[in-house]
Amino acid sequence: GIWGWQDVADQVIMVVRNIKRAMVEYHDILWDIDYAKTWEDAFKLIPNLYQERPPVDDFLAWRDERVFDEIKWYGWFIDYYMEGGLMRDMFTNKITTPEHWNMLMLPTAYTIEQLRYDTVVGNDTVVDPSYDPNCALITNGCVPVKIISAEKLVDHELGPAVGLEIADVVDGKQGMNVIAPEARGCIWKELIINKKGLKTFIDRYGDEDDYNFTRGHLESMVGELDRLIDKYGGNEWNQKKNAL
């Protein structure tokens, strides 16, 4: 991917979606940008974002080809930030080498077989932990100072409080001019209820439930969520506020 912030970021706020909805929306965005393979091509199609929903048949074809792998990427995304950029193979969850990591960061350049952990690293290889050097470009590293649920942020009951949490995290930071506390609830209402801001995933017309998954897909999603819950609910993490 593109590390677009370079060295100007001070902290990370991680936004996480419901895993099932994340799969649907990821495909929606890919469809919006015509499955662009480069940043330049994707950027040209930004005006297409969140305008409409793809044909169901298009989603089903993508689902059957990609979703099992994307479920792994979903869990890897959470691990990456929670562990401060620790290099892991998303398919096995094993700590990996910088060489293998660099290949994984270019997924369209290699086949799944070429990216296999046992092929590039070796299942019996002892690997010393390495961290993504991009995390050193962020003042406070890659570990998120706050984790936000996208669903809660746009929920009409829970959303205002989540919006205040985001404001609290960025208030007082260098280069950030945050509106006074008494006006922050109004900002959330204008953006989410009155839709005064840019389009987002909640602006697509149609029913997201039209896009379904097989039993195997759903079981894989549950399995990945169970892995994450077991990991971040364990003793190693129970004193860290982001894992609570």
mmCIF file of N, CA and C in Angstrom, residues 55-186:
data_model
loop_
_atom_site.group_PDB
_atom_site.id
_atom_site.type_symbol
_atom_site.label_atom_id
_atom_site.label_comp_id
_atom_site.label_asym_id
_atom_site.label_seq_id
_atom_site.Cartn_x
_atom_site.Cartn_y
_atom_site.Cartn_z
ATOM 1 N N PRO A 55 -23.633 -4.370 -8.608
ATOM 2 C CA PRO A 55 -24.534 -5.492 -8.880
ATOM 3 C C PRO A 55 -24.197 -6.668 -7.955
ATOM 4 N N VAL A 56 -25.210 -7.357 -7.473
ATOM 5 C CA VAL A 56 -24.987 -8.472 -6.552
ATOM 6 C C VAL A 56 -24.113 -9.542 -7.193
ATOM 7 N N ASP A 57 -24.319 -9.824 -8.475
ATOM 8 C CA ASP A 57 -23.518 -10.848 -9.152
ATOM 9 C C ASP A 57 -22.039 -10.486 -9.143
ATOM 10 N N ASP A 58 -21.735 -9.201 -9.262
ATOM 11 C CA ASP A 58 -20.351 -8.748 -9.227
ATOM 12 C C ASP A 58 -19.752 -9.025 -7.849
ATOM 13 N N PHE A 59 -20.526 -8.731 -6.817
ATOM 14 C CA PHE A 59 -20.061 -9.000 -5.457
ATOM 15 C C PHE A 59 -19.838 -10.486 -5.232
ATOM 16 N N LEU A 60 -20.776 -11.317 -5.676
ATOM 17 C CA LEU A 60 -20.666 -12.756 -5.433
ATOM 18 C C LEU A 60 -19.432 -13.346 -6.100
ATOM 19 N N ALA A 61 -19.111 -12.880 -7.295
ATOM 20 C CA ALA A 61 -17.918 -13.368 -7.987
ATOM 21 C C ALA A 61 -16.662 -12.997 -7.204
ATOM 22 N N TRP A 62 -16.600 -11.753 -6.747
ATOM 23 C CA TRP A 62 -15.453 -11.309 -5.942
ATOM 24 C C TRP A 62 -15.398 -12.065 -4.621
ATOM 25 N N ARG A 63 -16.565 -12.220 -3.981
ATOM 26 C CA ARG A 63 -16.642 -12.919 -2.698
ATOM 27 C C ARG A 63 -16.035 -14.308 -2.784
ATOM 28 N N ASP A 64 -16.430 -15.063 -3.793
ATOM 29 C CA ASP A 64 -15.980 -16.446 -3.899
ATOM 30 C C ASP A 64 -14.488 -16.544 -4.191
ATOM 31 N N GLU A 65 -13.931 -15.510 -4.795
ATOM 32 C CA GLU A 65 -12.501 -15.519 -5.118
ATOM 33 C C GLU A 65 -11.643 -14.981 -3.979
ATOM 34 N N ARG A 66 -12.146 -13.997 -3.216
ATOM 35 C CA ARG A 66 -11.282 -13.227 -2.343
ATOM 36 C C ARG A 66 -11.577 -13.288 -0.840
ATOM 37 N N VAL A 67 -12.808 -13.592 -0.433
ATOM 38 C CA VAL A 67 -13.187 -13.301 0.950
ATOM 39 C C VAL A 67 -12.391 -14.089 1.988
ATOM 40 N N PHE A 68 -12.068 -15.345 1.736
ATOM 41 C CA PHE A 68 -11.301 -16.090 2.736
ATOM 42 C C PHE A 68 -9.969 -15.401 3.024
ATOM 43 N N ASP A 69 -9.300 -14.911 1.979
ATOM 44 C CA ASP A 69 -8.042 -14.189 2.187
ATOM 45 C C ASP A 69 -8.282 -12.847 2.873
ATOM 46 N N GLU A 70 -9.342 -12.155 2.496
ATOM 47 C CA GLU A 70 -9.609 -10.841 3.086
ATOM 48 C C GLU A 70 -9.935 -10.945 4.572
ATOM 49 N N ILE A 71 -10.514 -12.050 4.996
ATOM 50 C CA ILE A 71 -10.763 -12.262 6.423
ATOM 51 C C ILE A 71 -9.440 -12.282 7.178
ATOM 52 N N LYS A 72 -8.437 -12.916 6.584
ATOM 53 C CA LYS A 72 -7.105 -12.935 7.188
ATOM 54 C C LYS A 72 -6.508 -11.530 7.243
ATOM 55 N N TRP A 73 -6.689 -10.774 6.171
ATOM 56 C CA TRP A 73 -6.176 -9.400 6.135
ATOM 57 C C TRP A 73 -6.855 -8.547 7.206
ATOM 58 N N TYR A 74 -8.122 -8.784 7.452
ATOM 59 C CA TYR A 74 -8.862 -8.041 8.476
ATOM 60 C C TYR A 74 -8.198 -8.225 9.846
ATOM 61 N N GLY A 75 -7.928 -9.470 10.214
ATOM 62 C CA GLY A 75 -7.275 -9.735 11.490
ATOM 63 C C GLY A 75 -5.862 -9.201 11.531
ATOM 64 N N TRP A 76 -5.162 -9.312 10.393
ATOM 65 C CA TRP A 76 -3.793 -8.804 10.322
ATOM 66 C C TRP A 76 -3.749 -7.301 10.545
ATOM 67 N N PHE A 77 -4.706 -6.577 9.982
ATOM 68 C CA PHE A 77 -4.775 -5.122 10.155
ATOM 69 C C PHE A 77 -4.829 -4.767 11.636
ATOM 70 N N ILE A 78 -5.650 -5.467 12.399
ATOM 71 C CA ILE A 78 -5.765 -5.206 13.833
ATOM 72 C C ILE A 78 -4.467 -5.564 14.545
ATOM 73 N N ASP A 79 -3.897 -6.724 14.228
ATOM 74 C CA ASP A 79 -2.626 -7.122 14.843
ATOM 75 C C ASP A 79 -1.525 -6.110 14.544
ATOM 76 N N TYR A 80 -1.469 -5.651 13.301
ATOM 77 C CA TYR A 80 -0.410 -4.732 12.877
ATOM 78 C C TYR A 80 -0.372 -3.504 13.781
ATOM 79 N N TYR A 81 -1.503 -2.873 13.982
ATOM 80 C CA TYR A 81 -1.524 -1.663 14.797
ATOM 81 C C TYR A 81 -1.430 -1.960 16.285
ATOM 82 N N MET A 82 -2.112 -2.968 16.756
ATOM 83 C CA MET A 82 -2.062 -3.290 18.185
ATOM 84 C C MET A 82 -0.644 -3.642 18.625
ATOM 85 N N GLU A 83 0.118 -4.277 17.728
ATOM 86 C CA GLU A 83 1.481 -4.692 18.064
ATOM 87 C C GLU A 83 2.529 -3.711 17.559
ATOM 88 N N GLY A 84 2.096 -2.523 17.184
ATOM 89 C CA GLY A 84 3.041 -1.467 16.833
ATOM 90 C C GLY A 84 3.834 -1.703 15.569
ATOM 91 N N GLY A 85 3.212 -2.367 14.584
ATOM 92 C CA GLY A 85 3.890 -2.591 13.312
ATOM 93 C C GLY A 85 4.754 -3.835 13.268
ATOM 94 N N LEU A 86 4.540 -4.768 14.192
ATOM 95 C CA LEU A 86 5.284 -6.030 14.173
ATOM 96 C C LEU A 86 5.015 -6.753 12.861
ATOM 97 N N MET A 87 6.070 -7.197 12.200
ATOM 98 C CA MET A 87 5.925 -7.855 10.903
ATOM 99 C C MET A 87 5.403 -9.275 11.087
ATOM 100 N N ARG A 88 4.199 -9.513 10.588
ATOM 101 C CA ARG A 88 3.592 -10.840 10.640
ATOM 102 C C ARG A 88 3.094 -11.232 9.255
ATOM 103 N N ASP A 89 3.063 -12.526 9.031
ATOM 104 C CA ASP A 89 2.426 -13.087 7.842
ATOM 105 C C ASP A 89 0.933 -13.196 8.130
ATOM 106 N N MET A 90 0.100 -12.565 7.317
ATOM 107 C CA MET A 90 -1.334 -12.533 7.619
ATOM 108 C C MET A 90 -2.020 -13.882 7.444
ATOM 109 N N PHE A 91 -1.408 -14.799 6.698
ATOM 110 C CA PHE A 91 -2.069 -16.074 6.436
ATOM 111 C C PHE A 91 -1.801 -17.113 7.527
ATOM 112 N N THR A 92 -0.658 -16.992 8.207
ATOM 113 C CA THR A 92 -0.328 -17.931 9.285
ATOM 114 C C THR A 92 -0.272 -17.251 10.650
ATOM 115 N N ASN A 93 -0.247 -15.932 10.663
ATOM 116 C CA ASN A 93 -0.098 -15.108 11.872
ATOM 117 C C ASN A 93 1.285 -15.231 12.505
ATOM 118 N N LYS A 94 2.228 -15.843 11.790
ATOM 119 C CA LYS A 94 3.580 -15.991 12.317
ATOM 120 C C LYS A 94 4.392 -14.716 12.102
ATOM 121 N N ILE A 95 5.321 -14.459 13.038
ATOM 122 C CA ILE A 95 6.270 -13.365 12.844
ATOM 123 C C ILE A 95 7.115 -13.688 11.622
ATOM 124 N N THR A 96 7.321 -12.693 10.772
ATOM 125 C CA THR A 96 8.015 -12.965 9.521
ATOM 126 C C THR A 96 9.226 -12.063 9.330
ATOM 127 N N THR A 97 9.930 -12.289 8.233
ATOM 128 C CA THR A 97 11.165 -11.562 7.943
ATOM 129 C C THR A 97 10.877 -10.303 7.130
ATOM 130 N N PRO A 98 11.792 -9.328 7.156
ATOM 131 C CA PRO A 98 11.611 -8.144 6.308
ATOM 132 C C PRO A 98 11.475 -8.493 4.828
ATOM 133 N N GLU A 99 12.221 -9.499 4.372
ATOM 134 C CA GLU A 99 12.124 -9.900 2.961
ATOM 135 C C GLU A 99 10.702 -10.358 2.624
ATOM 136 N N HIS A 100 10.159 -11.230 3.444
ATOM 137 C CA HIS A 100 8.804 -11.729 3.213
ATOM 138 C C HIS A 100 7.788 -10.602 3.364
ATOM 139 N N TRP A 101 7.994 -9.752 4.354
ATOM 140 C CA TRP A 101 7.104 -8.613 4.594
ATOM 141 C C TRP A 101 7.009 -7.725 3.357
ATOM 142 N N ASN A 102 8.146 -7.425 2.774
ATOM 143 C CA ASN A 102 8.150 -6.553 1.593
ATOM 144 C C ASN A 102 7.382 -7.177 0.435
ATOM 145 N N MET A 103 7.414 -8.492 0.338
ATOM 146 C CA MET A 103 6.615 -9.171 -0.680
ATOM 147 C C MET A 103 5.127 -9.072 -0.358
ATOM 148 N N LEU A 104 4.782 -9.260 0.911
ATOM 149 C CA LEU A 104 3.376 -9.194 1.322
ATOM 150 C C LEU A 104 2.777 -7.811 1.097
ATOM 151 N N MET A 105 3.620 -6.793 1.154
ATOM 152 C CA MET A 105 3.133 -5.430 0.945
ATOM 153 C C MET A 105 2.862 -5.126 -0.524
ATOM 154 N N LEU A 106 3.181 -6.067 -1.390
ATOM 155 C CA LEU A 106 2.892 -5.940 -2.827
ATOM 156 C C LEU A 106 2.071 -7.151 -3.272
ATOM 157 N N PRO A 107 0.873 -7.309 -2.737
ATOM 158 C CA PRO A 107 0.113 -8.552 -2.958
ATOM 159 C C PRO A 107 -0.252 -8.810 -4.409
ATOM 160 N N THR A 108 -0.374 -7.756 -5.217
ATOM 161 C CA THR A 108 -0.728 -7.974 -6.620
ATOM 162 C C THR A 108 0.480 -8.373 -7.456
ATOM 163 N N ALA A 109 1.669 -8.300 -6.870
ATOM 164 C CA ALA A 109 2.884 -8.637 -7.618
ATOM 165 C C ALA A 109 3.222 -10.122 -7.529
ATOM 166 N N TYR A 110 2.578 -10.826 -6.595
ATOM 167 C CA TYR A 110 2.893 -12.232 -6.375
ATOM 168 C C TYR A 110 1.610 -13.050 -6.254
ATOM 169 N N THR A 111 1.734 -14.323 -6.555
ATOM 170 C CA THR A 111 0.615 -15.232 -6.329
ATOM 171 C C THR A 111 0.606 -15.664 -4.863
ATOM 172 N N ILE A 112 -0.504 -16.233 -4.429
ATOM 173 C CA ILE A 112 -0.591 -16.740 -3.058
ATOM 174 C C ILE A 112 0.476 -17.799 -2.812
ATOM 175 N N GLU A 113 0.725 -18.629 -3.810
ATOM 176 C CA GLU A 113 1.742 -19.671 -3.663
ATOM 177 C C GLU A 113 3.125 -19.062 -3.459
ATOM 178 N N GLN A 114 3.416 -17.996 -4.185
ATOM 179 C CA GLN A 114 4.720 -17.344 -4.052
ATOM 180 C C GLN A 114 4.892 -16.661 -2.703
ATOM 181 N N LEU A 115 3.775 -16.315 -2.059
ATOM 182 C CA LEU A 115 3.827 -15.626 -0.772
ATOM 183 C C LEU A 115 3.780 -16.575 0.417
ATOM 184 N N ARG A 116 3.661 -17.862 0.171
ATOM 185 C CA ARG A 116 3.512 -18.823 1.268
ATOM 186 C C ARG A 116 4.681 -18.725 2.248
ATOM 187 N N TYR A 117 4.346 -18.762 3.522
ATOM 188 C CA TYR A 117 5.351 -18.632 4.574
ATOM 189 C C TYR A 117 6.398 -19.736 4.480
ATOM 190 N N ASP A 118 5.931 -20.963 4.267
ATOM 191 C CA ASP A 118 6.885 -22.073 4.228
ATOM 192 C C ASP A 118 7.804 -21.992 3.025
ATOM 193 N N THR A 119 7.377 -21.317 1.970
ATOM 194 C CA THR A 119 8.206 -21.171 0.777
ATOM 195 C C THR A 119 9.263 -20.088 0.960
ATOM 196 N N VAL A 120 8.862 -18.943 1.486
ATOM 197 C CA VAL A 120 9.766 -17.793 1.577
ATOM 198 C C VAL A 120 10.615 -17.831 2.845
ATOM 199 N N VAL A 121 10.009 -18.202 3.963
ATOM 200 C CA VAL A 121 10.706 -18.164 5.250
ATOM 201 C C VAL A 121 11.107 -19.556 5.716
ATOM 202 N N GLY A 122 10.162 -20.489 5.652
ATOM 203 C CA GLY A 122 10.400 -21.838 6.156
ATOM 204 C C GLY A 122 9.737 -22.020 7.501
ATOM 205 N N ASN A 123 8.936 -23.055 7.624
ATOM 206 C CA ASN A 123 8.164 -23.258 8.853
ATOM 207 C C ASN A 123 9.028 -23.473 10.087
ATOM 208 N N ASP A 124 10.250 -23.990 9.901
ATOM 209 C CA ASP A 124 11.114 -24.277 11.047
ATOM 210 C C ASP A 124 12.130 -23.171 11.314
ATOM 211 N N THR A 125 12.070 -22.096 10.552
ATOM 212 C CA THR A 125 13.024 -21.000 10.717
ATOM 213 C C THR A 125 12.696 -20.183 11.964
ATOM 214 N N VAL A 126 13.718 -19.897 12.758
ATOM 215 C CA VAL A 126 13.550 -19.025 13.921
ATOM 216 C C VAL A 126 13.690 -17.584 13.445
ATOM 217 N N VAL A 127 12.636 -16.797 13.625
ATOM 218 C CA VAL A 127 12.608 -15.430 13.095
ATOM 219 C C VAL A 127 12.638 -14.428 14.240
ATOM 220 N N ASP A 128 13.605 -13.531 14.197
ATOM 221 C CA ASP A 128 13.650 -12.453 15.183
ATOM 222 C C ASP A 128 12.603 -11.395 14.834
ATOM 223 N N PRO A 129 11.910 -10.856 15.817
ATOM 224 C CA PRO A 129 10.882 -9.847 15.533
ATOM 225 C C PRO A 129 11.463 -8.609 14.848
ATOM 226 N N SER A 130 10.775 -8.144 13.820
ATOM 227 C CA SER A 130 11.128 -6.900 13.134
ATOM 228 C C SER A 130 9.874 -6.042 13.058
ATOM 229 N N TYR A 131 10.076 -4.734 12.990
ATOM 230 C CA TYR A 131 8.946 -3.804 12.961
ATOM 231 C C TYR A 131 8.985 -2.959 11.699
ATOM 232 N N ASP A 132 7.808 -2.647 11.206
ATOM 233 C CA ASP A 132 7.689 -1.816 10.016
ATOM 234 C C ASP A 132 8.367 -0.471 10.281
ATOM 235 N N PRO A 133 9.392 -0.109 9.491
ATOM 236 C CA PRO A 133 10.086 1.167 9.723
ATOM 237 C C PRO A 133 9.179 2.378 9.575
ATOM 238 N N ASN A 134 8.054 2.233 8.880
ATOM 239 C CA ASN A 134 7.137 3.370 8.751
ATOM 240 C C ASN A 134 6.589 3.820 10.105
ATOM 241 N N CYS A 135 6.505 2.885 11.052
ATOM 242 C CA CYS A 135 5.971 3.253 12.366
ATOM 243 C C CYS A 135 6.886 4.237 13.088
ATOM 244 N N ALA A 136 8.174 4.222 12.742
ATOM 245 C CA ALA A 136 9.100 5.172 13.353
ATOM 246 C C ALA A 136 8.854 6.592 12.862
ATOM 247 N N LEU A 137 8.107 6.737 11.768
ATOM 248 C CA LEU A 137 7.801 8.063 11.234
ATOM 249 C C LEU A 137 6.676 8.741 12.004
ATOM 250 N N ILE A 138 5.927 7.972 12.795
ATOM 251 C CA ILE A 138 4.833 8.515 13.597
ATOM 252 C C ILE A 138 5.373 8.842 14.985
ATOM 253 N N THR A 139 5.140 10.051 15.441
ATOM 254 C CA THR A 139 5.719 10.515 16.700
ATOM 255 C C THR A 139 5.504 9.524 17.831
ATOM 256 N N ASN A 140 4.290 9.023 17.965
ATOM 257 C CA ASN A 140 3.965 8.106 19.057
ATOM 258 C C ASN A 140 3.846 6.654 18.604
ATOM 259 N N GLY A 141 4.389 6.347 17.433
ATOM 260 C CA GLY A 141 4.373 4.980 16.951
ATOM 261 C C GLY A 141 3.023 4.556 16.398
ATOM 262 N N CYS A 142 2.922 3.291 15.995
ATOM 263 C CA CYS A 142 1.718 2.780 15.339
ATOM 264 C C CYS A 142 0.640 2.300 16.304
ATOM 265 N N VAL A 143 0.980 2.095 17.562
ATOM 266 C CA VAL A 143 -0.028 1.615 18.505
ATOM 267 C C VAL A 143 -1.115 2.680 18.649
ATOM 268 N N PRO A 144 -2.370 2.338 18.425
ATOM 269 C CA PRO A 144 -3.432 3.352 18.449
ATOM 270 C C PRO A 144 -3.668 3.932 19.839
ATOM 271 N N VAL A 145 -3.864 5.243 19.872
ATOM 272 C CA VAL A 145 -4.226 5.889 21.134
ATOM 273 C C VAL A 145 -5.717 5.731 21.400
ATOM 274 N N LYS A 146 -6.459 5.367 20.359
ATOM 275 C CA LYS A 146 -7.907 5.173 20.484
ATOM 276 C C LYS A 146 -8.364 4.207 19.412
ATOM 277 N N ILE A 147 -9.323 3.344 19.764
ATOM 278 C CA ILE A 147 -9.938 2.445 18.789
ATOM 279 C C ILE A 147 -11.416 2.798 18.698
ATOM 280 N N ILE A 148 -11.869 3.036 17.480
ATOM 281 C CA ILE A 148 -13.226 3.509 17.240
ATOM 282 C C ILE A 148 -13.995 2.482 16.419
ATOM 283 N N SER A 149 -15.231 2.221 16.797
ATOM 284 C CA SER A 149 -16.130 1.400 15.985
ATOM 285 C C SER A 149 -16.837 2.291 14.979
ATOM 286 N N ALA A 150 -16.694 1.986 13.696
ATOM 287 C CA ALA A 150 -17.361 2.784 12.667
ATOM 288 C C ALA A 150 -18.872 2.714 12.820
ATOM 289 N N GLU A 151 -19.376 1.543 13.189
ATOM 290 C CA GLU A 151 -20.824 1.396 13.370
ATOM 291 C C GLU A 151 -21.333 2.259 14.525
ATOM 292 N N LYS A 152 -20.572 2.300 15.613
ATOM 293 C CA LYS A 152 -20.993 3.126 16.751
ATOM 294 C C LYS A 152 -20.916 4.611 16.415
ATOM 295 N N LEU A 153 -19.917 4.994 15.632
ATOM 296 C CA LEU A 153 -19.747 6.407 15.296
ATOM 297 C C LEU A 153 -20.952 6.966 14.555
ATOM 298 N N VAL A 154 -21.588 6.155 13.719
ATOM 299 C CA VAL A 154 -22.726 6.655 12.937
ATOM 300 C C VAL A 154 -24.072 6.269 13.550
ATOM 301 N N ASP A 155 -24.049 5.556 14.672
ATOM 302 C CA ASP A 155 -25.290 5.186 15.347
ATOM 303 C C ASP A 155 -25.920 6.430 15.980
ATOM 304 N N HIS A 156 -27.227 6.585 15.809
ATOM 305 C CA HIS A 156 -27.884 7.805 16.273
ATOM 306 C C HIS A 156 -27.911 7.935 17.795
ATOM 307 N N GLU A 157 -27.783 6.824 18.507
ATOM 308 C CA GLU A 157 -27.761 6.878 19.966
ATOM 309 C C GLU A 157 -26.332 6.958 20.507
ATOM 310 N N LEU A 158 -25.454 6.131 19.965
ATOM 311 C CA LEU A 158 -24.093 6.027 20.490
ATOM 312 C C LEU A 158 -23.116 6.996 19.837
ATOM 313 N N GLY A 159 -23.421 7.423 18.625
ATOM 314 C CA GLY A 159 -22.485 8.204 17.834
ATOM 315 C C GLY A 159 -21.983 9.491 18.451
ATOM 316 N N PRO A 160 -22.858 10.321 19.041
ATOM 317 C CA PRO A 160 -22.367 11.582 19.603
ATOM 318 C C PRO A 160 -21.245 11.393 20.624
ATOM 319 N N ALA A 161 -21.354 10.373 21.466
ATOM 320 C CA ALA A 161 -20.317 10.128 22.471
ATOM 321 C C ALA A 161 -19.014 9.696 21.817
ATOM 322 N N VAL A 162 -19.102 8.892 20.762
ATOM 323 C CA VAL A 162 -17.900 8.466 20.048
ATOM 324 C C VAL A 162 -17.234 9.667 19.380
ATOM 325 N N GLY A 163 -18.042 10.549 18.816
ATOM 326 C CA GLY A 163 -17.490 11.762 18.220
ATOM 327 C C GLY A 163 -16.726 12.593 19.232
ATOM 328 N N LEU A 164 -17.245 12.681 20.453
ATOM 329 C CA LEU A 164 -16.550 13.421 21.506
ATOM 330 C C LEU A 164 -15.227 12.756 21.872
ATOM 331 N N GLU A 165 -15.186 11.426 21.837
ATOM 332 C CA GLU A 165 -13.942 10.713 22.129
ATOM 333 C C GLU A 165 -12.872 11.063 21.098
ATOM 334 N N ILE A 166 -13.262 11.121 19.834
ATOM 335 C CA ILE A 166 -12.303 11.481 18.789
ATOM 336 C C ILE A 166 -11.793 12.900 19.011
ATOM 337 N N ALA A 167 -12.703 13.818 19.305
ATOM 338 C CA ALA A 167 -12.304 15.205 19.535
ATOM 339 C C ALA A 167 -11.332 15.314 20.706
ATOM 340 N N ASP A 168 -11.579 14.559 21.763
ATOM 341 C CA ASP A 168 -10.699 14.601 22.932
ATOM 342 C C ASP A 168 -9.287 14.144 22.589
ATOM 343 N N VAL A 169 -9.181 13.161 21.702
ATOM 344 C CA VAL A 169 -7.877 12.619 21.346
ATOM 345 C C VAL A 169 -7.042 13.624 20.555
ATOM 346 N N VAL A 170 -7.679 14.404 19.699
ATOM 347 C CA VAL A 170 -6.918 15.332 18.848
ATOM 348 C C VAL A 170 -6.867 16.748 19.419
ATOM 349 N N ASP A 171 -7.703 17.041 20.403
ATOM 350 C CA ASP A 171 -7.733 18.389 20.986
ATOM 351 C C ASP A 171 -6.389 18.725 21.630
ATOM 352 N N GLY A 172 -5.887 19.903 21.311
ATOM 353 C CA GLY A 172 -4.635 20.357 21.901
ATOM 354 C C GLY A 172 -3.389 19.863 21.211
ATOM 355 N N LYS A 173 -3.542 19.016 20.184
ATOM 356 C CA LYS A 173 -2.377 18.520 19.462
ATOM 357 C C LYS A 173 -1.887 19.571 18.466
ATOM 358 N N GLN A 174 -0.589 19.548 18.216
ATOM 359 C CA GLN A 174 0.013 20.521 17.313
ATOM 360 C C GLN A 174 -0.646 20.469 15.934
ATOM 361 N N GLY A 175 -1.031 21.637 15.436
ATOM 362 C CA GLY A 175 -1.636 21.726 14.111
ATOM 363 C C GLY A 175 -3.108 21.400 14.066
ATOM 364 N N MET A 176 -3.715 21.073 15.204
ATOM 365 C CA MET A 176 -5.130 20.712 15.245
ATOM 366 C C MET A 176 -5.927 21.814 15.941
ATOM 367 N N ASN A 177 -6.867 22.387 15.227
ATOM 368 C CA ASN A 177 -7.770 23.380 15.801
ATOM 369 C C ASN A 177 -9.150 22.739 15.942
ATOM 370 N N VAL A 178 -9.486 22.345 17.157
ATOM 371 C CA VAL A 178 -10.735 21.630 17.416
ATOM 372 C C VAL A 178 -11.762 22.611 17.981
ATOM 373 N N ILE A 179 -12.969 22.544 17.459
ATOM 374 C CA ILE A 179 -14.027 23.451 17.890
ATOM 375 C C ILE A 179 -14.313 23.277 19.385
ATOM 376 N N ALA A 180 -14.861 24.301 20.004
ATOM 377 C CA ALA A 180 -15.124 24.281 21.445
ATOM 378 C C ALA A 180 -16.010 23.095 21.830
ATOM 379 N N PRO A 181 -15.807 22.534 23.037
ATOM 380 C CA PRO A 181 -16.560 21.345 23.461
ATOM 381 C C PRO A 181 -18.069 21.480 23.340
ATOM 382 N N GLU A 182 -18.606 22.651 23.628
ATOM 383 C CA GLU A 182 -20.060 22.809 23.599
ATOM 384 C C GLU A 182 -20.640 22.717 22.190
ATOM 385 N N ALA A 183 -19.791 22.835 21.166
ATOM 386 C CA ALA A 183 -20.278 22.776 19.783
ATOM 387 C C ALA A 183 -20.037 21.425 19.123
ATOM 388 N N ARG A 184 -19.356 20.520 19.795
ATOM 389 C CA ARG A 184 -18.950 19.273 19.148
ATOM 390 C C ARG A 184 -20.127 18.354 18.845
ATOM 391 N N GLY A 185 -21.115 18.331 19.706
ATOM 392 C CA GLY A 185 -22.301 17.528 19.430
ATOM 393 C C GLY A 185 -23.024 18.001 18.191
ATOM 394 N N CYS A 186 -23.033 19.300 17.980
ATOM 395 C CA CYS A 186 -23.668 19.870 16.789
ATOM 396 C C CYS A 186 -22.934 19.445 15.527
#
